[in-house]
Tab-separated table of C-alpha atoms in Angstrom:
chain	number	residue	atom	x	y	z
A	1	MET	CA	168.551	-81.062	10.435
A	2	VAL	CA	166.262	-82.133	13.285
A	3	ARG	CA	163.931	-79.423	14.536
A	4	SER	CA	162.055	-79.710	17.836
A	5	THR	CA	158.882	-77.714	18.378
A	6	THR	CA	158.391	-79.016	21.917
A	7	PRO	CA	160.811	-77.222	24.241
A	8	PHE	CA	163.064	-79.067	26.647
A	9	ASP	CA	163.964	-77.919	30.136
A	10	LEU	CA	167.645	-78.050	29.250
A	11	VAL	CA	169.805	-78.840	26.233
A	12	PHE	CA	173.516	-79.659	26.184
A	13	ARG	CA	175.479	-79.111	22.989
A	14	ALA	CA	178.839	-80.890	22.889
A	15	GLN	CA	181.488	-81.241	20.204
A	16	ARG	CA	182.554	-84.357	22.098
A	17	LEU	CA	180.087	-86.655	23.821
A	18	ILE	CA	180.556	-90.233	25.065
A	19	GLY	CA	177.404	-92.124	24.109
A	20	PRO	CA	176.526	-95.823	24.350
A	21	HIS	CA	178.409	-96.527	21.114
A	22	GLY	CA	181.485	-94.409	21.689
A	23	GLU	CA	182.530	-90.823	21.106
A	24	THR	CA	180.491	-88.532	18.913
A	25	SER	CA	179.174	-84.979	18.890
A	26	GLY	CA	175.613	-84.233	19.805
A	27	SER	CA	172.779	-82.362	21.446
A	28	VAL	CA	171.124	-83.815	24.530
A	29	GLY	CA	167.613	-82.685	25.426
A	30	ILE	CA	166.422	-83.051	29.012
A	31	ARG	CA	162.879	-82.954	30.280
A	32	ASP	CA	161.671	-83.641	33.845
A	33	GLY	CA	165.097	-84.864	34.904
A	34	ARG	CA	165.459	-87.467	32.166
A	35	ILE	CA	167.199	-87.581	28.831
A	36	ALA	CA	164.433	-87.071	26.296
A	37	ALA	CA	166.498	-86.708	23.111
A	38	VAL	CA	170.001	-87.399	21.832
A	39	GLU	CA	170.377	-85.759	18.442
A	40	PRO	CA	173.114	-84.492	16.105
A	41	LEU	CA	174.945	-81.357	17.155
A	42	ASP	CA	173.120	-79.211	14.587
A	43	ALA	CA	169.655	-80.316	15.747
A	44	GLU	CA	167.510	-77.302	16.602
A	45	LEU	CA	166.367	-78.393	20.031
A	46	GLN	CA	164.463	-75.627	21.825
A	47	ALA	CA	165.000	-75.272	25.563
A	48	THR	CA	164.584	-72.965	28.514
A	49	ARG	CA	168.348	-73.197	28.980
A	50	ILE	CA	171.081	-74.269	26.584
A	51	VAL	CA	174.532	-75.282	27.828
A	52	GLU	CA	177.289	-75.092	25.214
A	53	LEU	CA	180.351	-77.086	26.186
A	54	ALA	CA	183.733	-75.489	25.549
A	55	ASP	CA	185.982	-76.920	22.845
A	56	ASP	CA	188.188	-78.652	25.455
A	57	GLU	CA	185.263	-80.288	27.298
A	58	VAL	CA	183.637	-83.700	26.860
A	59	LEU	CA	180.146	-84.656	28.021
A	60	LEU	CA	180.194	-87.936	29.966
A	61	PRO	CA	177.459	-89.820	31.804
A	62	GLY	CA	177.664	-89.407	35.558
A	63	LEU	CA	179.833	-92.104	37.091
A	64	VAL	CA	178.371	-94.909	39.197
A	65	ASP	CA	180.505	-95.988	42.167
A	66	THR	CA	179.195	-99.203	43.686
A	67	HIS	CA	181.866	-99.529	46.389
A	68	VAL	CA	181.825	-96.680	48.907
A	69	HIS	CA	182.268	-96.867	52.681
A	70	VAL	CA	180.371	-93.868	54.036
A	71	ASN	CA	180.614	-95.072	57.680
A	72	ASP	CA	177.447	-93.211	58.706
A	73	PRO	CA	175.905	-93.422	61.293
A	74	GLY	CA	178.255	-94.461	64.065
A	75	ARG	CA	181.624	-93.551	62.581
A	76	THR	CA	180.682	-90.279	60.954
A	77	GLU	CA	184.002	-88.768	62.029
A	78	TRP	CA	185.560	-91.085	59.415
A	79	GLU	CA	183.373	-89.685	56.590
A	80	GLY	CA	179.561	-89.319	56.557
A	81	PHE	CA	176.901	-88.880	53.865
A	82	GLU	CA	177.244	-85.096	53.763
A	83	THR	CA	180.947	-85.071	52.910
A	84	ALA	CA	180.980	-88.317	50.903
A	85	THR	CA	178.253	-87.195	48.521
A	86	ARG	CA	179.830	-83.747	48.108
A	87	ALA	CA	183.106	-85.470	47.214
A	88	ALA	CA	181.307	-87.760	44.793
A	89	ALA	CA	179.663	-84.829	43.030
A	90	ALA	CA	182.965	-82.969	42.777
A	91	GLY	CA	184.467	-86.054	41.123
A	92	GLY	CA	181.741	-86.557	38.514
A	93	VAL	CA	180.086	-89.397	40.441
A	94	THR	CA	176.298	-89.075	40.493
A	95	THR	CA	175.397	-92.422	42.093
A	96	ILE	CA	177.028	-94.330	44.945
A	97	VAL	CA	176.147	-97.607	46.624
A	98	ASP	CA	177.063	-97.655	50.306
A	99	MET	CA	178.741	-100.642	51.934
A	100	PRO	CA	177.012	-102.278	54.905
A	101	LEU	CA	179.941	-102.158	57.345
A	102	ASN	CA	181.863	-99.543	59.326
A	103	SER	CA	178.561	-97.865	60.164
A	104	LEU	CA	176.914	-98.602	63.502
A	105	PRO	CA	174.718	-100.539	63.249
A	106	PRO	CA	175.930	-102.437	60.181
A	107	THR	CA	173.267	-102.942	57.507
A	108	VAL	CA	172.489	-106.574	58.326
A	109	ASP	CA	168.729	-106.401	58.927
A	110	THR	CA	165.817	-104.215	57.876
A	111	ASP	CA	165.871	-102.168	61.078
A	112	ALA	CA	169.492	-101.216	60.440
A	113	LEU	CA	168.674	-100.422	56.807
A	114	GLU	CA	165.984	-98.012	57.949
A	115	VAL	CA	168.460	-96.340	60.318
A	116	LYS	CA	170.867	-95.970	57.385
A	117	ARG	CA	168.175	-94.527	55.111
A	118	LYS	CA	167.035	-92.086	57.786
A	119	THR	CA	170.620	-90.930	58.305
A	120	ALA	CA	171.266	-90.455	54.589
A	121	ARG	CA	167.942	-88.885	53.635
A	122	ASP	CA	168.814	-85.300	54.506
A	123	LYS	CA	172.474	-85.436	53.438
A	124	ALA	CA	172.316	-86.739	49.857
A	125	HIS	CA	174.009	-84.558	47.245
A	126	VAL	CA	174.034	-87.539	44.842
A	127	ASP	CA	171.843	-90.627	44.527
A	128	ILE	CA	172.527	-93.353	47.099
A	129	GLY	CA	171.811	-97.075	47.079
A	130	PHE	CA	172.667	-99.608	49.761
A	131	TRP	CA	174.225	-103.052	49.981
A	132	GLY	CA	173.053	-105.453	52.675
A	133	GLY	CA	175.423	-107.471	54.828
A	134	ALA	CA	175.693	-111.255	55.208
A	135	ILE	CA	177.152	-112.233	58.584
A	136	PRO	CA	176.829	-115.240	60.901
A	137	GLY	CA	173.599	-115.255	62.883
A	138	LYS	CA	171.839	-112.927	60.425
A	139	LEU	CA	171.435	-115.095	57.338
A	140	ASP	CA	167.699	-115.354	57.979
A	141	GLU	CA	167.529	-111.583	57.383
A	142	LEU	CA	168.709	-111.783	53.766
A	143	ARG	CA	165.309	-112.135	52.126
A	144	GLY	CA	163.840	-109.294	54.151
A	145	LEU	CA	166.683	-106.973	53.153
A	146	HIS	CA	166.273	-108.036	49.520
A	147	GLU	CA	162.576	-107.229	49.614
A	148	ALA	CA	163.402	-103.887	51.241
A	149	GLY	CA	165.457	-102.951	48.178
A	150	VAL	CA	169.161	-103.487	48.842
A	151	PHE	CA	171.193	-104.051	45.674
A	152	GLY	CA	172.850	-107.243	46.901
A	153	PHE	CA	174.842	-108.554	49.836
A	154	LYS	CA	178.412	-108.280	51.030
A	155	CYS	CA	180.396	-110.822	52.995
A	156	PHE	CA	183.953	-111.285	54.195
A	157	LEU	CA	185.929	-114.532	54.309
A	158	LEU	CA	188.290	-113.181	56.990
A	159	HIS	CA	188.141	-110.560	59.740
A	160	SER	CA	186.637	-107.393	58.276
A	161	GLY	CA	188.545	-105.004	60.506
A	162	VAL	CA	185.503	-104.317	62.692
A	163	ASP	CA	184.146	-106.844	65.169
A	164	GLU	CA	180.464	-106.131	64.464
A	165	PHE	CA	180.801	-107.469	60.910
A	166	PRO	CA	182.280	-110.983	61.281
A	167	PRO	CA	183.213	-113.229	58.340
A	168	LEU	CA	181.402	-116.250	56.959
A	169	ASP	CA	183.082	-119.635	57.135
A	170	SER	CA	182.794	-122.038	54.198
A	171	THR	CA	179.607	-123.665	55.494
A	172	GLN	CA	177.940	-120.319	56.164
A	173	LEU	CA	178.963	-119.034	52.734
A	174	ASP	CA	177.382	-122.117	51.149
A	175	THR	CA	174.184	-121.518	53.131
A	176	ALA	CA	174.066	-117.830	52.234
A	177	LEU	CA	174.643	-118.440	48.518
A	178	ARG	CA	171.882	-121.054	48.419
A	179	GLU	CA	169.519	-118.610	50.081
A	180	LEU	CA	170.404	-115.796	47.671
A	181	ALA	CA	170.129	-118.076	44.641
A	182	GLY	CA	166.500	-118.633	45.613
A	183	PHE	CA	165.653	-115.040	44.729
A	184	ASP	CA	168.561	-114.386	42.340
A	185	ALA	CA	170.349	-111.869	44.528
A	186	MET	CA	174.059	-111.216	44.182
A	187	MET	CA	176.753	-111.815	46.790
A	188	ILE	CA	179.720	-109.463	46.643
A	189	VAL	CA	182.756	-110.946	48.361
A	190	HIS	CA	185.893	-109.636	50.015
A	191	ALA	CA	187.899	-112.599	48.809
A	192	GLU	CA	190.970	-113.180	50.945
A	193	ASP	CA	191.468	-116.515	52.694
A	194	SER	CA	191.864	-116.248	56.461
A	195	ASP	CA	194.011	-119.386	56.788
A	196	ALA	CA	196.453	-118.187	54.139
A	197	ILE	CA	196.838	-114.855	55.904
A	198	ASP	CA	197.188	-116.515	59.316
A	199	GLU	CA	200.124	-118.496	57.896
A	200	ALA	CA	201.740	-115.407	56.342
A	201	PRO	CA	204.229	-113.196	58.226
A	202	THR	CA	202.675	-110.809	60.728
A	203	PRO	CA	202.808	-107.207	59.485
A	204	HIS	CA	204.712	-104.712	61.594
A	205	GLY	CA	206.798	-101.596	61.202
A	206	GLU	CA	207.366	-99.092	58.436
A	207	ASP	CA	208.541	-101.367	55.613
A	208	TYR	CA	205.846	-101.732	52.937
A	209	GLY	CA	207.425	-104.964	51.707
A	210	ASP	CA	206.737	-106.583	55.067
A	211	PHE	CA	203.090	-105.544	54.871
A	212	LEU	CA	202.828	-106.838	51.298
A	213	ALA	CA	204.190	-110.204	52.405
A	214	SER	CA	201.484	-110.375	55.078
A	215	ARG	CA	198.702	-110.284	52.426
A	216	PRO	CA	200.042	-112.614	49.706
A	217	LYS	CA	198.454	-113.147	46.302
A	218	GLY	CA	197.720	-116.710	47.355
A	219	ALA	CA	195.216	-115.481	49.939
A	220	GLU	CA	193.176	-113.873	47.161
A	221	ASN	CA	193.629	-116.771	44.761
A	222	VAL	CA	192.444	-119.447	47.208
A	223	ALA	CA	189.429	-117.426	48.304
A	224	ILE	CA	188.403	-116.605	44.732
A	225	ALA	CA	188.675	-120.288	43.792
A	226	GLN	CA	186.381	-121.176	46.691
A	227	VAL	CA	183.803	-118.562	45.738
A	228	ILE	CA	183.834	-119.635	42.097
A	229	GLU	CA	183.416	-123.302	42.952
A	230	LEU	CA	180.433	-122.590	45.184
A	231	ALA	CA	178.884	-120.335	42.535
A	232	ARG	CA	179.372	-123.079	39.952
A	233	ARG	CA	177.777	-125.725	42.167
A	234	ILE	CA	174.865	-123.614	43.382
A	235	GLY	CA	174.243	-121.436	40.338
A	236	ALA	CA	174.556	-118.287	42.444
A	237	ARG	CA	175.560	-114.807	41.286
A	238	VAL	CA	178.851	-113.694	42.814
A	239	HIS	CA	181.013	-110.599	42.450
A	240	ILE	CA	184.680	-110.382	43.440
A	241	LEU	CA	185.468	-107.102	45.139
A	242	HIS	CA	188.643	-105.009	44.707
A	243	LEU	CA	190.716	-107.569	42.794
A	244	ALA	CA	194.434	-106.953	43.342
A	245	SER	CA	195.998	-110.318	42.414
A	246	SER	CA	196.649	-110.794	38.699
A	247	ASP	CA	197.282	-114.494	39.392
A	248	ALA	CA	193.533	-115.028	39.779
A	249	LEU	CA	192.699	-113.721	36.306
A	250	PRO	CA	193.014	-117.037	34.374
A	251	LEU	CA	190.794	-118.762	36.946
A	252	ILE	CA	188.151	-116.042	36.592
A	253	ALA	CA	188.283	-116.086	32.802
A	254	SER	CA	187.959	-119.867	32.722
A	255	ALA	CA	185.016	-119.877	35.117
A	256	ARG	CA	183.202	-117.241	33.114
A	257	ALA	CA	183.765	-119.172	29.883
A	258	GLU	CA	182.144	-122.172	31.570
A	259	GLY	CA	179.070	-120.139	32.466
A	260	VAL	CA	179.785	-119.402	36.118
A	261	ARG	CA	177.978	-116.194	37.082
A	262	VAL	CA	180.970	-114.241	38.339
A	263	THR	CA	181.836	-110.574	37.848
A	264	VAL	CA	184.907	-108.688	39.017
A	265	GLU	CA	185.946	-105.169	39.941
A	266	THR	CA	189.232	-103.462	40.630
A	267	CYS	CA	190.061	-100.005	41.952
A	268	PRO	CA	191.976	-96.878	40.941
A	269	HIS	CA	194.725	-97.436	43.508
A	270	TYR	CA	195.587	-100.873	42.114
A	271	LEU	CA	195.764	-99.356	38.623
A	272	SER	CA	197.690	-96.220	39.631
A	273	PHE	CA	200.277	-97.149	42.248
A	274	THR	CA	202.912	-99.868	42.558
A	275	ALA	CA	204.457	-101.514	45.597
A	276	GLU	CA	207.924	-100.495	44.441
A	277	GLU	CA	207.134	-96.771	44.780
A	278	ILE	CA	205.479	-96.761	48.232
A	279	PRO	CA	207.817	-95.129	50.775
A	280	ASP	CA	208.493	-96.535	54.213
A	281	GLY	CA	205.842	-95.493	56.710
A	282	ALA	CA	203.462	-94.151	54.031
A	283	THR	CA	200.376	-95.712	55.575
A	284	GLN	CA	198.049	-93.635	53.400
A	285	PHE	CA	198.729	-96.375	50.812
A	286	LYS	CA	197.642	-99.228	53.099
A	287	CYS	CA	194.607	-101.136	51.881
A	288	CYS	CA	193.479	-104.760	51.905
A	289	PRO	CA	194.184	-106.527	49.633
A	290	PRO	CA	197.344	-104.491	49.124
A	291	ILE	CA	198.721	-102.508	46.222
A	292	ARG	CA	201.014	-104.940	44.412
A	293	GLU	CA	203.980	-104.798	42.054
A	294	ALA	CA	204.235	-102.966	38.722
A	295	ALA	CA	204.018	-106.144	36.609
A	296	ASN	CA	200.840	-107.105	38.476
A	297	ARG	CA	199.346	-103.668	37.746
A	298	GLU	CA	199.896	-104.052	33.997
A	299	LEU	CA	198.128	-107.414	33.990
A	300	LEU	CA	195.118	-105.818	35.681
A	301	TRP	CA	195.012	-103.222	32.906
A	302	LYS	CA	195.104	-105.950	30.264
A	303	ALA	CA	192.272	-107.771	32.036
A	304	LEU	CA	190.138	-104.622	31.864
A	305	ALA	CA	190.805	-104.407	28.150
A	306	ASP	CA	189.826	-108.019	27.477
A	307	GLY	CA	186.773	-107.910	29.758
A	308	THR	CA	187.976	-110.304	32.469
A	309	ILE	CA	187.634	-107.416	34.915
A	310	ASP	CA	184.257	-105.745	34.486
A	311	CYS	CA	184.546	-102.391	36.175
A	312	ILE	CA	186.495	-99.884	38.244
A	313	VAL	CA	185.073	-98.547	41.523
A	314	SER	CA	186.723	-96.617	44.327
A	315	ASP	CA	186.538	-98.773	47.471
A	316	HIS	CA	186.617	-95.386	49.174
A	317	SER	CA	187.463	-96.432	52.744
A	318	PRO	CA	188.415	-93.351	54.739
A	319	CYS	CA	189.275	-92.871	58.395
A	320	THR	CA	190.577	-90.174	60.703
A	321	PRO	CA	194.258	-89.208	60.373
A	322	GLU	CA	194.962	-90.720	63.790
A	323	LEU	CA	193.894	-94.180	62.613
A	324	LYS	CA	196.449	-94.073	59.801
A	325	ARG	CA	199.146	-93.919	62.507
A	326	PHE	CA	201.332	-91.366	60.790
A	327	ASP	CA	203.041	-90.946	64.171
A	328	THR	CA	204.681	-94.366	63.835
A	329	GLY	CA	204.181	-95.279	60.174
A	330	ASP	CA	203.417	-98.825	61.307
A	331	PHE	CA	201.616	-100.714	58.542
A	332	GLY	CA	200.656	-103.419	61.013
A	333	VAL	CA	198.378	-101.234	63.111
A	334	ALA	CA	197.258	-98.494	60.680
A	335	TRP	CA	193.715	-98.622	59.289
A	336	GLY	CA	193.589	-100.047	55.777
A	337	GLY	CA	191.772	-98.004	53.162
A	338	VAL	CA	192.395	-95.468	50.395
A	339	SER	CA	190.339	-92.277	50.122
A	340	SER	CA	189.677	-91.575	46.454
A	341	LEU	CA	185.984	-90.955	45.848
A	342	GLN	CA	186.565	-87.484	44.402
A	343	LEU	CA	189.636	-88.488	42.390
A	344	GLY	CA	188.801	-91.747	40.641
A	345	LEU	CA	187.950	-90.375	37.204
A	346	SER	CA	191.099	-88.276	36.916
A	347	ALA	CA	193.279	-91.017	38.398
A	348	ILE	CA	192.050	-93.579	35.898
A	349	TRP	CA	192.160	-91.198	32.934
A	350	THR	CA	195.773	-90.321	33.816
A	351	GLN	CA	196.776	-93.974	33.591
A	352	ALA	CA	194.414	-95.033	30.792
A	353	ARG	CA	195.556	-92.428	28.273
A	354	GLN	CA	199.185	-93.487	28.807
A	355	ARG	CA	198.225	-97.007	27.726
A	356	GLY	CA	196.260	-96.010	24.645
A	357	TYR	CA	192.745	-96.273	26.067
A	358	ASP	CA	190.175	-93.566	25.374
A	359	LEU	CA	187.365	-91.915	27.303
A	360	SER	CA	184.847	-94.401	25.935
A	361	ASP	CA	186.780	-97.156	27.718
A	362	VAL	CA	186.843	-95.194	30.960
A	363	VAL	CA	183.103	-94.511	30.771
A	364	ASN	CA	182.484	-98.187	30.113
A	365	TRP	CA	184.475	-99.212	33.191
A	366	MET	CA	183.304	-96.475	35.575
A	367	ALA	CA	179.716	-95.709	34.538
A	368	ARG	CA	178.030	-98.269	32.282
A	369	LYS	CA	179.409	-101.479	33.777
A	370	PRO	CA	178.926	-100.536	37.472
A	371	ALA	CA	175.339	-99.512	36.671
A	372	GLU	CA	174.748	-102.849	34.969
A	373	LEU	CA	176.326	-104.680	37.901
A	374	ALA	CA	173.868	-103.106	40.327
A	375	GLY	CA	170.915	-103.486	37.962
A	376	MET	CA	170.464	-99.725	37.525
A	377	ARG	CA	168.827	-99.549	34.132
A	378	SER	CA	168.436	-95.748	34.104
A	379	LYS	CA	172.036	-94.920	35.024
A	380	GLY	CA	175.467	-95.070	33.442
A	381	SER	CA	174.952	-93.909	29.853
A	382	ILE	CA	173.730	-90.948	27.828
A	383	ALA	CA	170.648	-92.571	26.329
A	384	VAL	CA	167.008	-91.614	25.906
A	385	GLY	CA	164.989	-92.521	28.983
A	386	ASN	CA	167.923	-92.499	31.371
A	387	ASP	CA	168.328	-90.089	34.249
A	388	ALA	CA	170.022	-86.879	33.085
A	389	ASP	CA	173.145	-87.557	35.164
A	390	LEU	CA	176.065	-85.896	33.389
A	391	CYS	CA	179.677	-84.894	33.880
A	392	VAL	CA	181.469	-82.101	32.025
A	393	PHE	CA	185.086	-83.252	31.848
A	394	ALA	CA	188.179	-81.470	30.524
A	395	PRO	CA	190.524	-84.367	29.619
A	396	ASP	CA	193.513	-82.212	28.660
A	397	ASP	CA	193.412	-80.031	31.755
A	398	ALA	CA	195.436	-81.110	34.793
A	399	PHE	CA	195.912	-80.456	38.504
A	400	VAL	CA	198.010	-81.514	41.477
A	401	VAL	CA	196.052	-83.189	44.267
A	402	ASP	CA	195.879	-81.181	47.486
A	403	VAL	CA	194.075	-83.002	50.269
A	404	ALA	CA	193.129	-79.673	51.849
A	405	LYS	CA	190.983	-78.906	48.797
A	406	LEU	CA	189.093	-82.217	48.665
A	407	GLN	CA	185.506	-82.566	49.850
A	408	HIS	CA	186.309	-85.710	51.888
A	409	ARG	CA	185.901	-85.188	55.627
A	410	ASN	CA	189.537	-85.947	56.480
A	411	PRO	CA	192.628	-84.612	54.669
A	412	VAL	CA	194.159	-88.013	53.956
A	413	SER	CA	194.752	-89.501	50.508
A	414	ALA	CA	197.406	-91.573	48.778
A	415	TYR	CA	197.035	-89.175	45.840
A	416	HIS	CA	198.217	-86.079	47.732
A	417	GLY	CA	200.837	-84.207	45.704
A	418	ARG	CA	200.259	-86.360	42.633
A	419	PRO	CA	199.655	-84.654	39.260
A	420	LEU	CA	196.503	-85.947	37.548
A	421	ALA	CA	195.144	-85.415	34.055
A	422	GLY	CA	191.538	-84.435	33.514
A	423	VAL	CA	189.388	-82.014	35.491
A	424	VAL	CA	185.700	-82.390	36.357
A	425	ARG	CA	184.265	-78.930	35.675
A	426	GLU	CA	180.566	-79.600	36.248
A	427	THR	CA	178.367	-82.425	37.512
A	428	TRP	CA	174.616	-82.638	36.838
A	429	LEU	CA	172.108	-84.893	38.572
A	430	ARG	CA	168.767	-85.388	36.788
A	431	GLY	CA	169.310	-82.123	34.947
A	432	THR	CA	170.324	-80.052	37.986
A	433	GLN	CA	173.887	-78.838	38.411
A	434	ILE	CA	175.323	-80.151	41.693
A	435	ALA	CA	179.036	-79.310	41.329
A	436	GLY	CA	181.174	-76.766	39.499
A	437	ASP	CA	180.887	-73.034	38.924
A	438	GLY	CA	177.280	-71.949	39.209
A	439	ALA	CA	176.050	-74.961	41.158
A	440	ASP	CA	173.787	-74.330	44.120
A	441	THR	CA	175.328	-76.750	46.605
A	442	SER	CA	173.144	-75.484	49.442
A	443	GLN	CA	170.279	-77.604	48.100
A	444	LEU	CA	170.009	-81.394	48.222
A	445	HIS	CA	169.097	-83.172	44.997
A	446	GLY	CA	170.114	-86.770	45.705
A	447	LYS	CA	167.598	-89.567	46.127
A	448	LEU	CA	167.703	-92.826	48.059
A	449	LEU	CA	167.569	-95.653	45.537
A	450	THR	CA	165.760	-98.946	45.812
A	451	ARG	CA	166.662	-101.988	43.742
A	452	GLY	CA	164.229	-102.435	40.885
A	453	GLU	CA	163.118	-98.814	40.816
A	454	VAL	CA	166.175	-97.335	39.091
């Protein structure tokens, strides 16, 4: 038995704990907001406060979501840092990285980054990092943003949906990747080919099949091939965002085997829903690239298992109910994006357990790997020296999603009415409870993160 004579601020005792090497039992000692000890369950760790998890609860590391559209400032009516970070905390997410577009101004230079930081500073219930943007006319700003601490850079290869964040053409993408390779920064890419989509049928009306045909797999496949070839030639680091097309998986696996520096994410909605089940006019399911067929979904799950897909992040892209055009149900004009920041863990656990995966797999995909992707060395796992970011999860509990009870600003979600397995009971950020019974949500505990300091 391990006996500690130096008291900790807080100790968790858990019959089930997901550590770096899988599930175990254990005691976790926390001092000054960091994990200072991970010992056997019977270790006599002294602390000011001891939290004993119930028999049906599992201690997880706080999730890291590297793909969140907060839309603040400028489109705060779509979401905002206050509501987004409350939703994150309620869903067991302790760290988010905010996308550079849909806010006004977009985060494409250091002045805009400072505006974003100033906006977020007094609204952070969880830790927040920032991506920079790579757009035409602003490529000379990339180094300055990198030095200011963004975690990498996002670009589009087709219209982003907002005019102030235009796409890069092939020449501009080449230029940007060469610039980023000079200081080993990562480019994260919305990989759909504009020409392929221009040649596809124009989306209109309530039929989801028509919308699906307007964003074919080929648009993803061609764009991903282009990004991989440039990364191979230049030696740049690239990351494929929100992969929906299973057809691209062999290309990605082959490139990685050849040493191309490419990583890949997918999202809960691509792993939960199928095109066949989306009703006519149900624009809450619209996102780009789109939710595809059931067989495609199963191939994405297999790619997670074999490591071709690295991680799962939300691509939380909310808007006001009016922009979803529920009045007409027209997929052609509705805003594309699925709101899921609070629901990702339960959504993925619901699907993962049905396929024989365990909580260690889910933690790997939703905490450890996203943290590694962003270079956050002190996040994503229950390990000595890491931030004491923790989630108390009840995997055998269940609930039915009610949008009126979510922390998101707007009551819109594709998950409304859907039964999900697993309930987040408590969330802790650096040893302070930020969600669940007993949490003091009137106080702000989140920090603004800078690359290299996490």
